[in-house]
Every structure is written in C-alpha cells, then in structure tokens.
Amino acid sequence: GMDRIEVWTQGLARRLREGLRTVQGLQIESPEDPQMSTGIVAFRVADVDGAHISTQLRTHDIITRPTGMKFSGVRFSVAMFTTVEEIDAAISAVAQIVDEAN
C-alpha cells in the first residue's frame, strides 16, 4: 500500500542524501525534515555545473534532471521501484564525476 511505498521511498532518499554528503563540495538542497521531504533529492556542487554532472550520470545509465532555476545542480527522483543497489551506484558515480571535475 501507499504507507509501505512512502517508507521505502523515504528510506532510499535518506540513504542517497547520507551518501551524497560524503562527496566533497556537495550541498544537499532538498529538505532534511521527514515531514517536508519526498523522494526527490536535489543537490549542487561548488564549481561544477549541474548539467555536466547530469550528463555524465547518463554514461553510468543513471537518469537525472539538471536544475537551473535557483542553483545549478542535479535532481534525483527516488521511486518505489528504485533499488538499494541503484542508490549506491548513484552515490559512487556522483563521487567519481565530482572528483574528475575537480
């Protein structure tokens, strides 16, 4: 049901945020408060264009959207069919892309 989907999605989004926080220069832009957060995780990296990160993630078969309204960053959308392995792969790919860009 919807409650299980929400718990799953929130847990994966939390795992993604926690993993992304380990990337140097990365700032999470999505709300941290569980009452305000969703399966969407947006972030930016100092001195690295969000469109560049999003394009490079596609080479890892990871589909995201670049942001550009308030900041140049990337938006992940975690859903009920997202796996833990996909979250871990996304964290690793972002870390590699940011490392190579710096």
CSV table of N, CA and C in Angstrom, one decimal:
chain,number,residue,atom,x,y,z
A,1,GLY,N,0.8,-1.2,0.0
A,1,GLY,CA,0.0,0.0,0.0
A,1,GLY,C,0.9,1.3,0.0
A,2,MET,N,0.2,2.4,0.0
A,2,MET,CA,0.9,3.7,0.0
A,2,MET,C,1.8,3.9,1.2
A,3,ASP,N,1.4,3.4,2.3
A,3,ASP,CA,2.3,3.6,3.5
A,3,ASP,C,3.6,2.9,3.3
A,4,ARG,N,3.6,1.7,2.8
A,4,ARG,CA,4.9,0.9,2.5
A,4,ARG,C,5.7,1.6,1.5
A,5,ILE,N,5.0,2.1,0.4
A,5,ILE,CA,5.8,2.8,-0.6
A,5,ILE,C,6.4,4.1,-0.1
A,6,GLU,N,5.7,4.8,0.8
A,6,GLU,CA,6.3,6.0,1.4
A,6,GLU,C,7.5,5.7,2.2
A,7,VAL,N,7.4,4.7,3.1
A,7,VAL,CA,8.5,4.3,3.9
A,7,VAL,C,9.7,3.9,3.1
A,8,TRP,N,9.5,3.1,2.0
A,8,TRP,CA,10.6,2.6,1.2
A,8,TRP,C,11.3,3.8,0.5
A,9,THR,N,10.4,4.7,-0.1
A,9,THR,CA,11.0,5.8,-0.8
A,9,THR,C,11.7,6.8,0.1
A,10,GLN,N,11.2,7.0,1.3
A,10,GLN,CA,11.8,7.9,2.2
A,10,GLN,C,13.2,7.3,2.7
A,11,GLY,N,13.2,6.0,2.9
A,11,GLY,CA,14.4,5.4,3.3
A,11,GLY,C,15.5,5.4,2.3
A,12,LEU,N,15.1,5.2,1.0
A,12,LEU,CA,16.1,5.3,0.0
A,12,LEU,C,16.6,6.7,-0.2
A,13,ALA,N,15.7,7.7,-0.2
A,13,ALA,CA,16.1,9.1,-0.3
A,13,ALA,C,17.0,9.5,0.8
A,14,ARG,N,16.8,9.0,2.0
A,14,ARG,CA,17.7,9.3,3.2
A,14,ARG,C,19.0,8.7,2.9
A,15,ARG,N,19.1,7.4,2.4
A,15,ARG,CA,20.3,6.8,2.1
A,15,ARG,C,21.1,7.6,1.0
A,16,LEU,N,20.4,8.1,0.0
A,16,LEU,CA,21.0,8.9,-1.0
A,16,LEU,C,21.6,10.1,-0.4
A,17,ARG,N,20.8,10.9,0.4
A,17,ARG,CA,21.3,12.1,1.0
A,17,ARG,C,22.5,11.8,1.8
A,18,GLU,N,22.5,10.8,2.7
A,18,GLU,CA,23.6,10.5,3.5
A,18,GLU,C,24.9,10.2,2.7
A,19,GLY,N,24.7,9.4,1.6
A,19,GLY,CA,25.9,9.0,0.8
A,19,GLY,C,26.4,10.2,0.1
A,20,LEU,N,25.5,11.1,-0.4
A,20,LEU,CA,26.0,12.3,-1.2
A,20,LEU,C,26.7,13.3,-0.3
A,21,ARG,N,26.3,13.3,1.0
A,21,ARG,CA,27.0,14.2,1.9
A,21,ARG,C,28.5,13.9,2.1
A,22,THR,N,28.9,12.7,1.7
A,22,THR,CA,30.3,12.4,1.8
A,22,THR,C,31.2,12.9,0.6
A,23,VAL,N,30.5,13.5,-0.4
A,23,VAL,CA,31.2,14.0,-1.5
A,23,VAL,C,31.6,15.4,-1.2
A,24,GLN,N,32.9,15.7,-1.4
A,24,GLN,CA,33.5,17.0,-1.0
A,24,GLN,C,32.9,18.1,-1.9
A,25,GLY,N,32.4,19.2,-1.3
A,25,GLY,CA,31.9,20.3,-2.0
A,25,GLY,C,30.4,20.2,-2.4
A,26,LEU,N,29.8,19.0,-2.1
A,26,LEU,CA,28.4,18.8,-2.4
A,26,LEU,C,27.5,19.3,-1.3
A,27,GLN,N,26.4,20.0,-1.7
A,27,GLN,CA,25.5,20.5,-0.8
A,27,GLN,C,24.1,20.0,-1.2
A,28,ILE,N,23.4,19.4,-0.2
A,28,ILE,CA,22.0,18.9,-0.4
A,28,ILE,C,21.1,20.1,-0.4
A,29,GLU,N,20.2,20.2,-1.3
A,29,GLU,CA,19.3,21.3,-1.4
A,29,GLU,C,17.9,20.9,-0.9
A,30,SER,N,17.6,19.6,-0.9
A,30,SER,CA,16.3,19.1,-0.5
A,30,SER,C,16.1,19.2,1.0
A,31,PRO,N,14.8,19.4,1.5
A,31,PRO,CA,14.6,19.4,2.9
A,31,PRO,C,15.0,18.2,3.6
A,32,GLU,N,15.6,18.3,4.8
A,32,GLU,CA,16.0,17.2,5.6
A,32,GLU,C,14.9,16.7,6.5
A,33,ASP,N,14.0,17.6,6.9
A,33,ASP,CA,12.9,17.2,7.8
A,33,ASP,C,12.0,16.2,7.2
A,34,PRO,N,11.8,15.0,7.8
A,34,PRO,CA,11.0,14.0,7.2
A,34,PRO,C,9.5,14.4,6.9
A,35,GLN,N,9.0,15.4,7.6
A,35,GLN,CA,7.7,15.9,7.3
A,35,GLN,C,7.7,16.8,6.0
A,36,MET,N,8.8,17.2,5.6
A,36,MET,CA,8.9,18.1,4.4
A,36,MET,C,9.6,17.4,3.2
A,37,SER,N,10.2,16.3,3.4
A,37,SER,CA,10.9,15.6,2.4
A,37,SER,C,10.1,14.7,1.6
A,38,THR,N,10.6,14.4,0.3
A,38,THR,CA,9.9,13.4,-0.6
A,38,THR,C,11.0,12.5,-1.1
A,39,GLY,N,10.7,11.8,-2.2
A,39,GLY,CA,11.6,11.0,-2.9
A,39,GLY,C,12.5,11.8,-3.8
A,40,ILE,N,12.4,13.1,-3.8
A,40,ILE,CA,13.2,14.0,-4.7
A,40,ILE,C,14.4,14.4,-3.9
A,41,VAL,N,15.6,14.2,-4.4
A,41,VAL,CA,16.8,14.7,-3.8
A,41,VAL,C,17.6,15.6,-4.7
A,42,ALA,N,17.7,16.9,-4.4
A,42,ALA,CA,18.4,17.8,-5.2
A,42,ALA,C,19.7,18.2,-4.5
A,43,PHE,N,20.7,18.5,-5.3
A,43,PHE,CA,22.0,18.9,-4.8
A,43,PHE,C,22.7,19.7,-5.8
A,44,ARG,N,23.8,20.4,-5.3
A,44,ARG,CA,24.7,21.2,-6.1
A,44,ARG,C,26.1,20.9,-5.6
A,45,VAL,N,27.0,21.2,-6.5
A,45,VAL,CA,28.5,21.0,-6.1
A,45,VAL,C,29.2,22.3,-6.5
A,46,ALA,N,29.9,22.8,-5.6
A,46,ALA,CA,30.6,24.1,-5.8
A,46,ALA,C,31.5,23.9,-7.0
A,47,ASP,N,31.4,24.9,-8.0
A,47,ASP,CA,32.3,25.0,-9.1
A,47,ASP,C,32.1,23.8,-10.2
A,48,VAL,N,31.0,23.1,-10.1
A,48,VAL,CA,30.7,22.0,-11.1
A,48,VAL,C,29.3,22.2,-11.5
A,49,ASP,N,29.1,22.4,-12.8
A,49,ASP,CA,27.8,22.7,-13.4
A,49,ASP,C,26.9,21.4,-13.3
A,50,GLY,N,25.7,21.7,-12.8
A,50,GLY,CA,24.7,20.6,-12.7
A,50,GLY,C,24.5,19.8,-14.0
A,51,ALA,N,24.4,20.5,-15.1
A,51,ALA,CA,24.1,19.9,-16.4
A,51,ALA,C,25.3,18.9,-16.7
A,52,HIS,N,26.5,19.3,-16.3
A,52,HIS,CA,27.7,18.4,-16.6
A,52,HIS,C,27.5,17.1,-15.8
A,53,ILE,N,27.2,17.2,-14.5
A,53,ILE,CA,27.0,16.1,-13.7
A,53,ILE,C,25.9,15.2,-14.2
A,54,SER,N,24.8,15.8,-14.5
A,54,SER,CA,23.6,15.0,-15.1
A,54,SER,C,24.0,14.3,-16.3
A,55,THR,N,24.7,15.0,-17.2
A,55,THR,CA,25.1,14.3,-18.5
A,55,THR,C,26.1,13.2,-18.2
A,56,GLN,N,27.0,13.4,-17.3
A,56,GLN,CA,27.9,12.3,-17.0
A,56,GLN,C,27.3,11.1,-16.3
A,57,LEU,N,26.2,11.4,-15.5
A,57,LEU,CA,25.5,10.3,-14.9
A,57,LEU,C,24.8,9.4,-15.9
A,58,ARG,N,24.4,10.0,-17.1
A,58,ARG,CA,23.8,9.2,-18.1
A,58,ARG,C,24.8,8.1,-18.7
A,59,THR,N,26.1,8.4,-18.7
A,59,THR,CA,27.0,7.4,-19.1
A,59,THR,C,27.1,6.2,-18.2
A,60,HIS,N,26.6,6.4,-17.0
A,60,HIS,CA,26.5,5.3,-16.0
A,60,HIS,C,25.1,4.7,-16.0
A,61,ASP,N,24.3,5.1,-17.0
A,61,ASP,CA,22.9,4.6,-17.1
A,61,ASP,C,22.1,5.1,-15.9
A,62,ILE,N,22.4,6.3,-15.4
A,62,ILE,CA,21.6,6.9,-14.3
A,62,ILE,C,21.0,8.2,-14.9
A,63,ILE,N,19.7,8.2,-14.8
A,63,ILE,CA,18.9,9.3,-15.4
A,63,ILE,C,18.5,10.3,-14.3
A,64,THR,N,18.9,11.6,-14.4
A,64,THR,CA,18.6,12.6,-13.5
A,64,THR,C,18.1,13.8,-14.3
A,65,ARG,N,17.8,14.9,-13.6
A,65,ARG,CA,17.5,16.2,-14.3
A,65,ARG,C,18.4,17.2,-13.7
A,66,PRO,N,19.0,18.0,-14.6
A,66,PRO,CA,19.7,19.2,-14.1
A,66,PRO,C,18.7,20.2,-13.6
A,67,THR,N,19.1,21.0,-12.6
A,67,THR,CA,18.3,22.1,-12.1
A,67,THR,C,18.9,23.4,-12.6
A,68,GLY,N,18.2,24.4,-12.6
A,68,GLY,CA,18.7,25.7,-13.0
A,68,GLY,C,18.0,26.9,-12.6
A,69,MET,N,16.9,26.7,-11.9
A,69,MET,CA,16.1,27.9,-11.5
A,69,MET,C,16.8,28.7,-10.4
A,70,LYS,N,17.1,28.0,-9.3
A,70,LYS,CA,17.7,28.7,-8.1
A,70,LYS,C,19.2,28.4,-8.0
A,71,PHE,N,19.6,27.3,-8.6
A,71,PHE,CA,21.0,26.9,-8.5
A,71,PHE,C,21.3,25.9,-9.6
A,72,SER,N,22.5,25.7,-10.0
A,72,SER,CA,22.9,24.8,-11.0
A,72,SER,C,23.3,23.5,-10.3
A,73,GLY,N,22.4,22.5,-10.3
A,73,GLY,CA,22.6,21.3,-9.6
A,73,GLY,C,21.9,20.1,-10.3
A,74,VAL,N,21.6,19.1,-9.6
A,74,VAL,CA,21.0,17.8,-10.1
A,74,VAL,C,19.9,17.4,-9.2
A,75,ARG,N,18.9,16.8,-9.8
A,75,ARG,CA,17.7,16.3,-9.1
A,75,ARG,C,17.6,14.8,-9.4
A,76,PHE,N,17.6,14.0,-8.3
A,76,PHE,CA,17.3,12.6,-8.4
A,76,PHE,C,15.8,12.4,-8.0
A,77,SER,N,15.1,11.5,-8.6
A,77,SER,CA,13.8,11.1,-8.2
A,77,SER,C,13.8,9.7,-7.8
A,78,VAL,N,13.7,9.4,-6.5
A,78,VAL,CA,13.6,8.1,-6.0
A,78,VAL,C,12.2,7.6,-6.0
A,79,ALA,N,11.9,6.4,-6.5
A,79,ALA,CA,10.5,5.9,-6.6
A,79,ALA,C,10.5,4.5,-5.9
A,80,MET,N,9.2,4.0,-5.9
A,80,MET,CA,9.0,2.7,-5.3
A,80,MET,C,9.8,1.5,-6.0
A,81,PHE,N,10.1,1.7,-7.2
A,81,PHE,CA,10.9,0.6,-7.9
A,81,PHE,C,12.4,0.8,-7.9
A,82,THR,N,12.9,1.9,-7.3
A,82,THR,CA,14.3,2.1,-7.1
A,82,THR,C,14.9,1.1,-6.1
A,83,THR,N,16.1,0.6,-6.4
A,83,THR,CA,16.7,-0.4,-5.5
A,83,THR,C,17.8,0.2,-4.7
A,84,VAL,N,18.2,-0.4,-3.7
A,84,VAL,CA,19.3,0.0,-2.8
A,84,VAL,C,20.6,0.0,-3.7
A,85,GLU,N,20.7,-1.0,-4.5
A,85,GLU,CA,21.9,-1.1,-5.4
A,85,GLU,C,22.0,0.1,-6.3
A,86,GLU,N,20.9,0.6,-6.8
A,86,GLU,CA,20.9,1.7,-7.7
A,86,GLU,C,21.3,3.0,-6.9
A,87,ILE,N,20.8,3.1,-5.7
A,87,ILE,CA,21.2,4.3,-4.9
A,87,ILE,C,22.7,4.3,-4.6
A,88,ASP,N,23.2,3.1,-4.3
A,88,ASP,CA,24.7,3.0,-4.0
A,88,ASP,C,25.5,3.3,-5.3
A,89,ALA,N,25.0,2.8,-6.4
A,89,ALA,CA,25.7,3.1,-7.7
A,89,ALA,C,25.6,4.6,-8.0
A,90,ALA,N,24.5,5.3,-7.7
A,90,ALA,CA,24.4,6.7,-8.0
A,90,ALA,C,25.4,7.5,-7.1
A,91,ILE,N,25.5,7.1,-5.8
A,91,ILE,CA,26.4,7.8,-4.9
A,91,ILE,C,27.8,7.7,-5.4
A,92,SER,N,28.2,6.5,-5.8
A,92,SER,CA,29.5,6.2,-6.3
A,92,SER,C,29.8,7.0,-7.6
A,93,ALA,N,28.8,7.0,-8.5
A,93,ALA,CA,29.0,7.7,-9.7
A,93,ALA,C,29.2,9.2,-9.5
A,94,VAL,N,28.4,9.8,-8.7
A,94,VAL,CA,28.5,11.2,-8.4
A,94,VAL,C,29.8,11.5,-7.8
A,95,ALA,N,30.3,10.7,-6.8
A,95,ALA,CA,31.6,10.9,-6.2
A,95,ALA,C,32.7,10.9,-7.3
A,96,GLN,N,32.6,10.0,-8.2
A,96,GLN,CA,33.6,9.8,-9.3
A,96,GLN,C,33.6,11.1,-10.2
A,97,ILE,N,32.4,11.5,-10.6
A,97,ILE,CA,32.2,12.6,-11.5
A,97,ILE,C,32.8,13.9,-10.9
A,98,VAL,N,32.4,14.1,-9.7
A,98,VAL,CA,32.9,15.3,-9.0
A,98,VAL,C,34.4,15.3,-8.8
A,99,ASP,N,34.9,14.1,-8.4
A,99,ASP,CA,36.4,14.0,-8.3
A,99,ASP,C,37.1,14.3,-9.6
A,100,GLU,N,36.6,13.8,-10.7
A,100,GLU,CA,37.2,14.1,-12.0
A,100,GLU,C,37.0,15.5,-12.4
A,101,ALA,N,36.0,16.2,-12.0
A,101,ALA,CA,35.7,17.6,-12.4
A,101,ALA,C,36.6,18.5,-11.6
A,102,ASN,N,37.0,18.1,-10.5
A,102,ASN,CA,37.9,19.0,-9.7
A,102,ASN,C,39.3,18.7,-10.0
